[in-house]
XYZ file of C-alpha atoms in Angstrom:
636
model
C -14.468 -15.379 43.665
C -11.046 -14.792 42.881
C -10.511 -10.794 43.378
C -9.277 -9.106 39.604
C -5.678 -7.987 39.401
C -5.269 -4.167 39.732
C -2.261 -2.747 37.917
C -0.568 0.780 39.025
C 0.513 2.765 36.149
C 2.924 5.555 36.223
C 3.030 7.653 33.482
C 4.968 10.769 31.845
C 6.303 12.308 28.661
C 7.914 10.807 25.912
C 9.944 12.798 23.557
C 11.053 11.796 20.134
C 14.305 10.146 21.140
C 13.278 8.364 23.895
C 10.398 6.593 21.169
C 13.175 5.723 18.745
C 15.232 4.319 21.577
C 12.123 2.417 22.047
C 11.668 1.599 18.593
C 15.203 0.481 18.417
C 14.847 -2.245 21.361
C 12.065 -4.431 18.962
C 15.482 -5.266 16.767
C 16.713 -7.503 18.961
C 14.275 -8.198 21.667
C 10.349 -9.131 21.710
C 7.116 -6.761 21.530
C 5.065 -4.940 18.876
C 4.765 -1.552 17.061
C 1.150 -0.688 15.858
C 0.731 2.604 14.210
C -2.360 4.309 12.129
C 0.293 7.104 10.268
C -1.833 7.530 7.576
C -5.313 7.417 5.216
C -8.323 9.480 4.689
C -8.986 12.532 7.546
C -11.997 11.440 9.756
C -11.671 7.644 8.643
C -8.914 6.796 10.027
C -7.853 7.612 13.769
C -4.349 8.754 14.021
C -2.462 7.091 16.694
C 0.604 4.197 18.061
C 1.208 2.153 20.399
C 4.698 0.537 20.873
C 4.962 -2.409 23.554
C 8.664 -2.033 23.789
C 8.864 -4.171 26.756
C 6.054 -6.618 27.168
C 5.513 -8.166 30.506
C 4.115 -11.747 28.914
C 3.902 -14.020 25.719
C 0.575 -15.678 25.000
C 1.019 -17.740 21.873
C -2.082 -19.126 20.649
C -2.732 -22.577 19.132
C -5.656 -24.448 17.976
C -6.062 -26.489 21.074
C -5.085 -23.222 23.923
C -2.742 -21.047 24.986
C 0.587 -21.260 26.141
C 2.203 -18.475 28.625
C 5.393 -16.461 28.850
C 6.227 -14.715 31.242
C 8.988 -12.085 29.276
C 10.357 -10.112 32.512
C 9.837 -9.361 36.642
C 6.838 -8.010 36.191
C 5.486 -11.152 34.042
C 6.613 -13.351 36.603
C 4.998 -11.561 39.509
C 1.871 -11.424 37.269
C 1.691 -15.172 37.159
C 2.336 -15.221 41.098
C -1.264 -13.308 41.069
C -3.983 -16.134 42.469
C -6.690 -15.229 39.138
C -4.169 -16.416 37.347
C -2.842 -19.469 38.761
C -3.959 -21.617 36.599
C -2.087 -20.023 33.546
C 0.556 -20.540 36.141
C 0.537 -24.031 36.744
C 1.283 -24.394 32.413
C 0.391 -24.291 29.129
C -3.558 -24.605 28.663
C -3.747 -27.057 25.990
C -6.015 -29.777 25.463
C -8.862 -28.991 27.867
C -11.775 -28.118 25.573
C -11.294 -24.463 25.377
C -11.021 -22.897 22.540
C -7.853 -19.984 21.927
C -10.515 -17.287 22.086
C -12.057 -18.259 24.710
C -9.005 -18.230 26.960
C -7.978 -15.065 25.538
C -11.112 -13.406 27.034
C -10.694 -14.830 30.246
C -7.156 -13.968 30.717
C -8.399 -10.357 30.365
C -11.106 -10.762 32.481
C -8.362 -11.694 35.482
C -7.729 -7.998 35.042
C -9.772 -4.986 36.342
C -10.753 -3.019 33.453
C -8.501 -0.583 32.238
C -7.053 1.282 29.113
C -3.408 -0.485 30.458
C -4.522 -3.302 30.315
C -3.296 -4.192 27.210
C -2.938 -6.573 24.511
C -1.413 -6.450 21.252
C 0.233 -9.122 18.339
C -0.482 -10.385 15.372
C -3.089 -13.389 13.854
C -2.103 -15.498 10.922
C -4.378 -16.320 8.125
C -5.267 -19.155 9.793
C -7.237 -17.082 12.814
C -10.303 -17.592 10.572
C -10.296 -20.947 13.260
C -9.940 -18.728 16.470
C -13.063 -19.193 17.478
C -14.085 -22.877 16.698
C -10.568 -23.690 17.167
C -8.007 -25.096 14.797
C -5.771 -28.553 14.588
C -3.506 -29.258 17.818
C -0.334 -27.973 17.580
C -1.970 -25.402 14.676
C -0.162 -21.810 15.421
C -2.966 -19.305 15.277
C -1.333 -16.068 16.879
C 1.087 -14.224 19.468
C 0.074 -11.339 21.575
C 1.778 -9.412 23.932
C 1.138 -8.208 27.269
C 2.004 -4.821 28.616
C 4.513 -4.153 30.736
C 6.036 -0.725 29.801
C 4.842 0.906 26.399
C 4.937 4.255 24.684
C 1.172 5.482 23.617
C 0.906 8.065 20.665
C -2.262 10.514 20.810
C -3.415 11.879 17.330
C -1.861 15.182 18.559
C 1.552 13.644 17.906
C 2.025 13.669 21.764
C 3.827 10.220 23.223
C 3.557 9.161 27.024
C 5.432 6.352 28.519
C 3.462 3.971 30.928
C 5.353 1.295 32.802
C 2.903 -0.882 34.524
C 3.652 -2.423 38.053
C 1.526 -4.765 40.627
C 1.144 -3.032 43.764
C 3.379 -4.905 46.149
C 3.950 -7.431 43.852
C 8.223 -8.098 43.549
C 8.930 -7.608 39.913
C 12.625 -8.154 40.293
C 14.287 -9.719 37.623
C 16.483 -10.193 34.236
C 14.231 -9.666 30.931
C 14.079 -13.331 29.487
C 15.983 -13.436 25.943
C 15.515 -16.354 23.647
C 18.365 -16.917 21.073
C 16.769 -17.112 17.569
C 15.444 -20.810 16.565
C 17.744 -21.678 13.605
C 16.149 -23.437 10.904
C 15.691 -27.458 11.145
C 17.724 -27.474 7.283
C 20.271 -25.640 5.384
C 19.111 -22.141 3.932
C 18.405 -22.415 0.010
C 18.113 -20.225 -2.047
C 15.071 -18.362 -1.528
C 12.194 -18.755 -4.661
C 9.086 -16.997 -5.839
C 5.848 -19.058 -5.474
C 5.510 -18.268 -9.395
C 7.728 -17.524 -12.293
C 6.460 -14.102 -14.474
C 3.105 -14.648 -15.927
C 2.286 -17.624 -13.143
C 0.424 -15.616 -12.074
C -2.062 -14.382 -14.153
C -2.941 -17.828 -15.748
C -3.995 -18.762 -11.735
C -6.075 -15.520 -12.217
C -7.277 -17.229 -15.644
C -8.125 -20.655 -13.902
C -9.913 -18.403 -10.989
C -12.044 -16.989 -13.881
C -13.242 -20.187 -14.998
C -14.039 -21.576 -11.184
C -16.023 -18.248 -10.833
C -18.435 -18.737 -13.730
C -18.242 -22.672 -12.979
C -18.665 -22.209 -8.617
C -21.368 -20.641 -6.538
C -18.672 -17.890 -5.977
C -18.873 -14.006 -5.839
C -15.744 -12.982 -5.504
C -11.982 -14.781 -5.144
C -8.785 -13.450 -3.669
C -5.347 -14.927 -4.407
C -2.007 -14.367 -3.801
C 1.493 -14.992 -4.168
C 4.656 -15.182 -2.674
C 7.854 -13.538 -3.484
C 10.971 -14.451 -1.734
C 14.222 -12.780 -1.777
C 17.677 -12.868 0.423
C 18.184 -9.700 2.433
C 20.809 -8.048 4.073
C 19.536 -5.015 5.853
C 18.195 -5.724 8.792
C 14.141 -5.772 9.069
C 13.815 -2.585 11.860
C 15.881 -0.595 9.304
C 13.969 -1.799 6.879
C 10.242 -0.609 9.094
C 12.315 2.264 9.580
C 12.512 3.273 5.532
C 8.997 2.037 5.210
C 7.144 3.859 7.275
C 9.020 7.195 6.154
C 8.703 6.298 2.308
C 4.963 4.988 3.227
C 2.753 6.008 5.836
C -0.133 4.156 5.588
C -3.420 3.231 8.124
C -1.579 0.025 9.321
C 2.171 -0.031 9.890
C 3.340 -2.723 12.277
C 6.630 -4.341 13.413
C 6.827 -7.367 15.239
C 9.649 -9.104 16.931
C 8.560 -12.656 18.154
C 11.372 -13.348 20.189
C 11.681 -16.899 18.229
C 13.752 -15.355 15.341
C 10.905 -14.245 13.091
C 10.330 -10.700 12.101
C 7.112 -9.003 10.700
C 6.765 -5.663 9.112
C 4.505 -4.270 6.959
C 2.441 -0.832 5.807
C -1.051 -1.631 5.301
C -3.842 -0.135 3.496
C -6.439 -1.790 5.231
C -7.827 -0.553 8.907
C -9.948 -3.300 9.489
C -11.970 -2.906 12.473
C -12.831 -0.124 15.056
C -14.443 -0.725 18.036
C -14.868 1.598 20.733
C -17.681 0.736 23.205
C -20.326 -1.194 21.735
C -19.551 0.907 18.502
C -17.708 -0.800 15.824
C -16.230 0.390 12.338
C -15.060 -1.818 9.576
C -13.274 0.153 6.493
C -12.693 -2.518 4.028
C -10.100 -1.644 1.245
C -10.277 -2.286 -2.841
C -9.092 -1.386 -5.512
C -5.995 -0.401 -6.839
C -3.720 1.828 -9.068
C -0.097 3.284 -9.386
C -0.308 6.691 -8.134
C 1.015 9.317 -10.650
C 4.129 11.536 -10.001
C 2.753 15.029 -9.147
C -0.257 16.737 -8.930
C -1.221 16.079 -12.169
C -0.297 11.979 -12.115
C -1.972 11.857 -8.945
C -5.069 13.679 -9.993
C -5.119 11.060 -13.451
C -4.733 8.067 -11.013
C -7.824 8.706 -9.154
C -9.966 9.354 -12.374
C -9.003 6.008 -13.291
C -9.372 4.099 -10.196
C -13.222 6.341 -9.966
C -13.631 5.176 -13.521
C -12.695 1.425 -13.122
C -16.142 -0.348 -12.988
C -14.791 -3.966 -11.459
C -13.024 -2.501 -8.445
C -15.951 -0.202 -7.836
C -17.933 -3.753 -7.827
C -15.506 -5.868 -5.807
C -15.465 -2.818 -3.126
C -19.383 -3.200 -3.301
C -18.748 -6.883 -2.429
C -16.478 -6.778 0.322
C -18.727 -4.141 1.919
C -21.660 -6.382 1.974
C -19.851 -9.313 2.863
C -17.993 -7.333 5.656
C -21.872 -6.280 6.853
C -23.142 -10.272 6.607
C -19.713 -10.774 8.957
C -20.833 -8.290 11.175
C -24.643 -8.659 11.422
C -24.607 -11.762 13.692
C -22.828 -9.295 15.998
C -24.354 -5.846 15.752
C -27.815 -4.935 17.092
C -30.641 -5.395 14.107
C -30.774 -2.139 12.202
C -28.036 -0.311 12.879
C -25.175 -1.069 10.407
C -25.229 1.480 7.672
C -22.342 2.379 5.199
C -20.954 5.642 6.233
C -18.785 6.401 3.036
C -18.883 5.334 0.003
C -15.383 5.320 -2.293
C -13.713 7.174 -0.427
C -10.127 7.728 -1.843
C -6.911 7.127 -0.567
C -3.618 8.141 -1.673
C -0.072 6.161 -0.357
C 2.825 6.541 -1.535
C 2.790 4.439 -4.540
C -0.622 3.629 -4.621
C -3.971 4.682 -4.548
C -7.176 3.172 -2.958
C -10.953 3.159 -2.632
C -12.252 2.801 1.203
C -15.647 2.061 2.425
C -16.886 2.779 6.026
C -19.105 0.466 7.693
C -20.625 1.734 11.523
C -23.022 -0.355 13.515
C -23.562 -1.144 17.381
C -22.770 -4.779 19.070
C -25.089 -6.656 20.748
C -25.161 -6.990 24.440
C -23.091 -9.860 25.397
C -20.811 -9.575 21.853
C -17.551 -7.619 22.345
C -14.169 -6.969 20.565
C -12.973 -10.597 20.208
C -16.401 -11.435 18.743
C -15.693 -8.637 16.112
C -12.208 -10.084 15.855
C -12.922 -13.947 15.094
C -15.945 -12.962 12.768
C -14.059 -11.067 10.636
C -10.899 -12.789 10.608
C -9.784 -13.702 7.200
C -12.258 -11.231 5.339
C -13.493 -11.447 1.937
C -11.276 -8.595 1.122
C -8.618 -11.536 1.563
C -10.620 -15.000 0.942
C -13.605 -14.338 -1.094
C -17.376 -14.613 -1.323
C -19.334 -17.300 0.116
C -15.812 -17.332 2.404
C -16.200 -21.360 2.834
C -16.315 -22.175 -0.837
C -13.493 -18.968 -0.882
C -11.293 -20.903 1.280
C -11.355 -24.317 -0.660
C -10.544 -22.729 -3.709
C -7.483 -20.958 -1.918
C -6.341 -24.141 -1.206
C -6.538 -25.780 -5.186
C -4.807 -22.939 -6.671
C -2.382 -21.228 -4.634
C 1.294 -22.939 -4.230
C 2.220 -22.692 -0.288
C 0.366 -21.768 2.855
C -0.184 -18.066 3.238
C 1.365 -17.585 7.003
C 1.096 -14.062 7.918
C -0.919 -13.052 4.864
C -4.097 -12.264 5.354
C -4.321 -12.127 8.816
C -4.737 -9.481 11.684
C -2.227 -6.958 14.010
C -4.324 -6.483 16.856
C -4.920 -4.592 19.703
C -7.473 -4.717 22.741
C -7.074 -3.537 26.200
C -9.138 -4.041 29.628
C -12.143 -1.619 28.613
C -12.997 -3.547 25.356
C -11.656 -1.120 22.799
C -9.825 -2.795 19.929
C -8.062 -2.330 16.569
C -7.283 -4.512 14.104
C -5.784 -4.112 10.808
C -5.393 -6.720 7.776
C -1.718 -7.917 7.458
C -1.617 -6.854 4.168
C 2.264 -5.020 1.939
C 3.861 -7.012 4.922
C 7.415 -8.851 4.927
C 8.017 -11.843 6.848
C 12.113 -12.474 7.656
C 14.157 -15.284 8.966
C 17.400 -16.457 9.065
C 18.030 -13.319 6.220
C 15.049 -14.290 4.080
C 12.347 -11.914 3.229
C 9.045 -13.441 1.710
C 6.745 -10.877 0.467
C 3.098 -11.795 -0.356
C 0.557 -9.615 -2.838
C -3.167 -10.177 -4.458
C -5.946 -8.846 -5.309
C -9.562 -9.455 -5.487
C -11.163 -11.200 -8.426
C -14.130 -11.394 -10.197
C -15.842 -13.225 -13.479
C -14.606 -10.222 -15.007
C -11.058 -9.648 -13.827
C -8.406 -9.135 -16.318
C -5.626 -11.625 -15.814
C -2.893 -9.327 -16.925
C -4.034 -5.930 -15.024
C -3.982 -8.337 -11.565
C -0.323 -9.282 -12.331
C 0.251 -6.260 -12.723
C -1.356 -5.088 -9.455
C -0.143 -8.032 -7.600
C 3.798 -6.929 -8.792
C 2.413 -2.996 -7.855
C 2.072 -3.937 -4.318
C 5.532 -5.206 -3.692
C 7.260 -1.978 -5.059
C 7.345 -0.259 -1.512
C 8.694 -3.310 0.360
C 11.428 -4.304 -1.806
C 12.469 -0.394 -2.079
C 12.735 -0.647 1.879
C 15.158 -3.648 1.955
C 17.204 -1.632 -0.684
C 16.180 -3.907 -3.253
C 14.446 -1.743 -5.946
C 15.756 1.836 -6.473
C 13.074 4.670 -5.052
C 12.137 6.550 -8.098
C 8.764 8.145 -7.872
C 5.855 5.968 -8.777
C 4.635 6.253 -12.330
C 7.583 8.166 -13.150
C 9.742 6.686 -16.393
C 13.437 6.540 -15.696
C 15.055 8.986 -17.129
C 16.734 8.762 -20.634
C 20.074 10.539 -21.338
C 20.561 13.392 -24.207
C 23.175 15.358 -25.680
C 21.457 18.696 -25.714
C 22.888 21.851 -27.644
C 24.465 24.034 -25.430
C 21.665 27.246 -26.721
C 18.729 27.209 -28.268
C 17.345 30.197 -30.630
C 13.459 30.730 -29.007
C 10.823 32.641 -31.511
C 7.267 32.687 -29.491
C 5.566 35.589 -30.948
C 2.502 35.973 -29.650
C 2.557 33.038 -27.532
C 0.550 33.221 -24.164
C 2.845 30.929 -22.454
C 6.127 32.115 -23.660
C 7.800 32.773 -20.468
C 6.764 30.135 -19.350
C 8.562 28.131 -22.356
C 11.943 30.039 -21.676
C 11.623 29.057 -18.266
C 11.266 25.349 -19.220
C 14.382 25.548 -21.765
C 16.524 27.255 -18.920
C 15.491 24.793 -16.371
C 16.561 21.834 -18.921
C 20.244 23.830 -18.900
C 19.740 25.618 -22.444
C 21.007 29.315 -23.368
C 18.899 31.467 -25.398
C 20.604 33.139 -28.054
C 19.406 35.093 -31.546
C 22.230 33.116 -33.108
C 22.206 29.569 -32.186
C 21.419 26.687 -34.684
C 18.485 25.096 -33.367
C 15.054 26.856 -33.062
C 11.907 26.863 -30.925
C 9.112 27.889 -32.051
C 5.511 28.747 -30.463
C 3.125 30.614 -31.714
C 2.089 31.994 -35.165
C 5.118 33.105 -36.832
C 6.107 31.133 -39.807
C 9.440 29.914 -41.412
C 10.065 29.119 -44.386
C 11.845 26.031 -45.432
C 12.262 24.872 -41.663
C 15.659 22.865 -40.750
C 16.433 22.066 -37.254
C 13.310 23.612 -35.574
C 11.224 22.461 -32.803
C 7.553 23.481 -33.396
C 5.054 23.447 -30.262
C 1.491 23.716 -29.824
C 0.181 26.276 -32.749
C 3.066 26.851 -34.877
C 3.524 23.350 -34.893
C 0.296 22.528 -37.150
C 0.796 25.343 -38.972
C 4.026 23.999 -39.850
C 2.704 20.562 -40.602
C 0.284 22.080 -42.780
C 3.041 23.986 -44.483
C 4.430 20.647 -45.373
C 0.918 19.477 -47.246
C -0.748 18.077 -43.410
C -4.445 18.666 -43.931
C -5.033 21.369 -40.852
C -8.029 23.327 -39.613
C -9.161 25.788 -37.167
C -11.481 24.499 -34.650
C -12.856 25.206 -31.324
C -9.972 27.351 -28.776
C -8.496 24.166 -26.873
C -6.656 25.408 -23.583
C -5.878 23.907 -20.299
C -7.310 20.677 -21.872
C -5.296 17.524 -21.069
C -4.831 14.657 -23.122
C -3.761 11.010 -22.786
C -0.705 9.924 -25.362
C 1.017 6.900 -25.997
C 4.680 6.509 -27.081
C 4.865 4.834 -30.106
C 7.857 2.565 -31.415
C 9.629 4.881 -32.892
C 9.601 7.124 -30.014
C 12.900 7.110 -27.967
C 12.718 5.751 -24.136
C 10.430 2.824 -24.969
C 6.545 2.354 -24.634
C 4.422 3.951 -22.449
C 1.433 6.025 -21.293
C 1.853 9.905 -20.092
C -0.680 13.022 -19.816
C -0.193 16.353 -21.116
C -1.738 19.265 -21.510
C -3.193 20.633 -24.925
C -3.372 24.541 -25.879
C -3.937 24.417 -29.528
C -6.111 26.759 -31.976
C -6.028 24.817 -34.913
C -6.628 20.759 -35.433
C -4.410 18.529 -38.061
C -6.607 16.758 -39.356
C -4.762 13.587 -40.573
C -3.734 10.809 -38.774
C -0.891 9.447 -40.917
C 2.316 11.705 -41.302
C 3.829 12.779 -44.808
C 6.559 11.429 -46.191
C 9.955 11.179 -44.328
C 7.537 12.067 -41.217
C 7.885 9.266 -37.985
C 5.135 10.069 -34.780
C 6.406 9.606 -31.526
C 3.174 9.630 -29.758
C -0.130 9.762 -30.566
C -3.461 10.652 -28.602
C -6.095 8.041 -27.812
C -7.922 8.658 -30.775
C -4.587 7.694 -32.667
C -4.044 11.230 -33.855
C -0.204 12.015 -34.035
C 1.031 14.470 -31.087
C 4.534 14.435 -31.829
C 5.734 14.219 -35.071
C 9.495 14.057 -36.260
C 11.263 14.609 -39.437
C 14.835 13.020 -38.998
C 16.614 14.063 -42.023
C 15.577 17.895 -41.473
C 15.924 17.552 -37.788
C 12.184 18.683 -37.472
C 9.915 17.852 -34.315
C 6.323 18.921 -33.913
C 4.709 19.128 -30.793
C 0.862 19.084 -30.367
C 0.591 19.816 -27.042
C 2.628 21.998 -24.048
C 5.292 19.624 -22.842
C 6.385 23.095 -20.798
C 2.815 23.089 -19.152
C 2.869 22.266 -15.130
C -0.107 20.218 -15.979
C 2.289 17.714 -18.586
C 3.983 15.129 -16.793
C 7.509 14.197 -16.863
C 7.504 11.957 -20.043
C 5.834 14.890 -22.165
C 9.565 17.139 -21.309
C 11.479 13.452 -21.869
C 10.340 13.559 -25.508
C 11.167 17.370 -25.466
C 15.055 16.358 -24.188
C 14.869 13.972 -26.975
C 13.703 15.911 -29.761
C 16.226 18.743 -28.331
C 18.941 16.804 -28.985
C 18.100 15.272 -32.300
C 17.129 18.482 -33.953
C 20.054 20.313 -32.506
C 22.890 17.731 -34.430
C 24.359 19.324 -37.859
C-alpha cells in the first residue's frame, strides 16, 4: 500500500497587516477567502480561512478531475508516489465520478486539520456525485500551501505547509487572464422591470398546475464595472458582514465575491448542521426601523411557510445520510439582521452514518430547495422553462474540508461574478401558490442593493431610509409647550434641525394645551393639534391616554417627498374623530385606519401633527414632514 503523504506545518502569528497583505495577493493571483463575519450568536461559528497561496488547482468536471500544480510545493506534491497517478494527467474519462476522486485525493493525505481544501461549486454540483456531461465544469478547489486561519477570538495564525525533504523550489505559476472568444457588448439584464414578476406569475400557475411545493427563481443583472472586484470584497464585507463572505480568484480571469446569508452546512465529526435561510425584508434605519422590520418579517405567514419547507426538505436531503432518529430542528425562526436586510434561520443537527462523511453531506445537499425547489427534480425542470440563461455561480457552494473530515459550506448566494470588467449579479427568492408577484420583485431588486453599493454603483444611504428632501426653513421659530411632557425634548429636536427659539419670531410651535385664537402660521403637535382641529369645526374627543404607542402612516399625494410608508410614535389625549379634513384642509399622511395624521392648511400656513415626529421612537420620514411643514408655515 502506498504510504499517505505527511505534511510539516510551521506555524505563527498573524497580525492585521500581514492578513490584508494576504488579502491583497487574491487580486491578482489564485486562492480563496472564506469567512463566517456575521449572523445569529451560537448559530453561526465565527471564523476565516484565506488560502493566499495555494499549493494546487483541482478543477472539477463531469467526467474527473484535472490537476494544477500552482507553486514548488505543488510540484513536489505531485512527485509524492500516492499521487502519481494525478501525476501522470488529467483524470478524465475513466469511470470515476468528480466526487469520488475528490475523496481519494484526500485520502493520499494523512489526516490533518492542514490538510486542506477549499473553492467554490457551481449550480450545476447538484451532478457531483452521479457526475455531469464531459467537458461540464462543476467546481475549483484549492489546495493548501500557505494560508492564514482566523479563530472566533479574532486571533490569525499563518501556516505554510512543506513535505519533509521534499524540494519545493520554484516560481509560483501565473496564468494571464483568458480573454473572451468575442468582442465585449454591452452588458444586459436577464429581464427588463416587471420581467420579473410576470415569471413569478407563470411560476404561480405551474405550482397549482405541477406536483410542486415550492419554486425558486432568479435573475440576472449585469452591469460594466470599473473598480476592481477585491476593492469591491473589500467595501462589502465592511458595509455587510454576513455568515458567508467569500472571494475567489480562479487564476483564469474570473472573479467571485459575494456576502451570503446562508451557512449551509456544518459538519464537525460525524455531527452535521444545516441552517437553511428564508425570508426576507428591508431592514429599517435605527432601532426603531429595525425593530418594525422584524415584526413584519415574524408576521409574514408565506415566508414563515417556505422556511417550514426548506427545513423539511433540507431534513429529507439529509436523512439518507444521518443515523435514523437523530435529526431534530434546533431553532426555529431565528432572526437575523444584515446590513440591509433581515432574515429568518432554521437550525437543523443530526449525526452521519458510519461510512457517510463531509462530501456525502456536500453532494446531497448541493443545489438545495432553498435555491431549486420542492420535489428538487420537478424544481429543476421548471428552472430550466422559465428562467433566461444558465445560473453559473448561483446557487451553488464555497466550500471547505480538510484531512480530519470537518467541512463548511455556504450557498453562493448576494454574490458577483466579474470578467473582462463585467459584473453579473444574480437574486431570487422562494415561491409558493401564494407568492405575491410584485413583493418578489421587489425582494429580488432588495438583494442586489449591497452589491451594486460595493462596485460604487448605487449611493450607500441607510436601508429604508427616504432620501432626503431640501427646505427653506425660518431662521427661528417661536415654541409654546405648556404643559407638555416632552417639551425639552421638542426644543431639542427644533435646535438639532438648525432653528432659534425666540418669543418674537413669526412662526409658532405649539404642544400641549394652550390655545390660540385665530391661528396663522402655527405648527400644532400631538394634543394641541386636535384641539386646534376641533377649534376649526373637526369633530374631536377625549379617549383613552395614548403614549409611547407607535403607529404606521402613509404619505399621501399631497404630501411633499413622494409616497411612502414610515412609523411614528403617538402621545395623544384626545382622538379627532373624522377622517375627512374641513375645508381648505389637505392630509399629508394618514394612519392605517385612514385617519388623517398630518393635516395642512396652505393658505393659513397651518400644519397639524397627530403624532411626535420629535419622539426617538419616529423615524426619519416623521421629522421630513416636520422640515416640510417648517418651511411652508414659516413663508409670509
Amino acid at each position: 500500500m502506498t504510504q499517505r503523504i505527511r505534511l510539516a506545518a510551521t506555524r505563527r502569528a498573524a497580525d492585521a497587516a500581514e492578513a490584508e497583505a494576504a488579502l491583497s495577493r487574491l487580486g491578482t493571483r489564485p486562492g480563496i477567502y472564506f469567512g463566517i463575519e456575521g449572523g445569529v450568536a451560537g448559530l453561526h461559528p465565527l471564523q476565516a480561512t484565506l488560502l493566499h497561496r495555494p499549493a494546487l488547482a483541482l478543477r472539477l468536471f463531469g467526467d474527473g478531475v484535472e490537476v494544477q500544480a500552482l507553486d514548488g510545493l505543488g510540484r513536489a506534491l505531485l512527485r509524492q508516489p500516492a499521487l502519481a497517478a494525478w501525476a501522470a494527467g488529467p483524470l478524465r474519462g475513466t469511470g470515476c465520478g468528480p466526487l469520488a476522486l475528490v475523496r481519494g485525493f484526500m485520502a493520499c493525505f494523512e489526516p490533518s486539520r492542514d490538510a486542506l481544501l477549499a473553492g467554490a461549486l457551481p449550480f450545476s454540483a447538484h451532478r457531483l456525485a452521479a457526475g455531469g456531461e464531459p467537458g461540464e465544469h462543476l467546481g475549483l478547489l484549492f489546495f493548501a500551501g500557505t494560508f492564514l486561519r482566523r479563530d472566533a477570538a479574532g486571533a490569525s495564525e499563518s501556516v505554510s505547509l512543506a513535505v519533509p525533504g521534499a524540494d519545493t523550489a520554484g516560481e509560483a505559476v501565473h496564468e494571464a487572464p483568458q480573454p473572451s472568444a468575442s468582442p465585449a457588448a454591452e452588458p444586459r439584464d436577464d429581464l427588463p422591470p416587471g420581467g420579473y414578476a410576470a415569471m413569478v406569475e407563470r411560476a404561480v400557475v405551474l405550482l397549482h398546475e405541477r406536483p410542486l411545493v415550492s419554486l425558486t427563481l432568479s435573475q440576472a443583472w449585469r452591469r460594466r464595472v470599473v473598480m476592481p472586484p477585491l476593492e469591491a470584497f473589500r467595501r462589502l464585507r465592511e458595509a455587510n458582514p454576513a455568515p458567508v463572505t467569500f472571494f475567489v480568484n480562479d487564476g483564469r480571469g474570473e472573479c467571485l465575491l459575494g456576502a451570503s446569508p446562508d451557512l449551509q452546512l456544518v459538519v464537525k465529526g460525524r455531527s452535521v448542521e444545516a441552517l437553511p435561510v428564508c425570508g426576507t425584508v428591508a431592514r429599517g434605519a435605527g432601532a426603531v426601523g429595525e425593530a418594525e422590520s422584524l415584526r413584519e418579517l415574524i408576521d409574514e405567514e408565506v415566508d414563515a411557510a417556505s422556511l417550514a419547507v426548506c427545513s423539511d426538505a433540507l431534513r429529507n436531503d439529509l436523512a439518507p445520510l444521518c443515523e435514523a432518529g437523530t435529526l431534530r430542528l434546533l431553532d426555529r425562526r431565528r432572526v437575523m439582521s444584515l446590513a440591509t436586510v433581515v432574515h429568518a434561520v432554521d437550525r437543523l443537527a443530526g449525526r452521519l452514518r458510519p461510512g457517510c462523511d463531509a462530501w456525502d453531506a456536500i453532494a446531497g445537499t448541493a443545489a438545495p430547495v432553498m435555491v431549486t425547489g420542492t420535489p428538487r427534480a420537478q424544481a429543476l425542470a421548471a428552472i430550466a422553462e422559465l428562467e433566461s440563461s444558465p445560473r453559473g455561480w448561483y446557487g451553488g457552494m464555497v466550500v471547505q474540508v480538510d484531512g480530519t473530515g470537518d467541512a463548511l459550506a455556504g450557498t453562493i448566494l448576494r454574490a458577483a461574478a466579474v470578467r473582462d470588467g463585467v459584473a453579473e449579479v444574480r437574486t431570487g427568492g422562494d415561491l409558493l401558490a401564494g407568492s405575491s408577484p410584485a413583493r418578489e420583485e421587489k425582494e429580488a431588486r432588495l438583494k442586489t442593493r449591497s452589491l451594486w453599493r460595493a462596485f460604487g454603483l448605487e449611493a450607500a444611504a441607510p436601508a429604508g431610509e427616504a432620501a432626503g428632501t431640501s427646505h427653506a426653513l425660518p431662521s427661528a421659530v417661536r415654541l409654546v409647550a405648556e404643559g407638555d411632557a416632552f417639551a425639552a425634548a421638542l426644543a431639542d429636536c427644533l435646535a438639532g434641525l438648525g432653528l432659534g427659539l425666540r418669543d418674537d419670531a413669526a412662526l409658532t410651535v405649539l404642544a400641549g394645551s394652550r390655545r390660540i385664537e385665530a391661528p396663522r402660521h402655527v405648527i400644532a403637535i400631538g394634543d394641541a393639534a386636535v384641539l386646534l382641529l376641533h377649534a376649526e369645526g373637526h369633530p374631536a374627543h377625549g379617549s383613552e391616554p395614548q403614549h409611547g404607542h407607535l403607529v404606521r402612516c402613509t404619505r399621501a399625494a399631497a404630501a411633499p417627498g413622494g409616497a411612502g410608508t414610515f412609523i411614528a410614535a403617538r402621545s395623544l389625549r384626545w382622538q379627532l374623530g373624522a377622517r375627512k379634513p374641513g375645508p381648505g384642509w389637505s392630509v399629508w399622511a394618514t394612519d392605517e385606519e385612514r385617519v388623517p395624521q398630518v393635516l395642512v392648511h396652505e393658505e393659513r400656513r397651518l400644519a397639524c401633527f397627530l403624532f411626535r415626529p420629535e419622539s426617538l421612537l419616529s423615524q426619519p420620514a416623521a421629522v421630513e414632514l416636520l422640515q416640510a411643514a417648517l418651511a411652508l408655515c414659516g413663508r409670509n
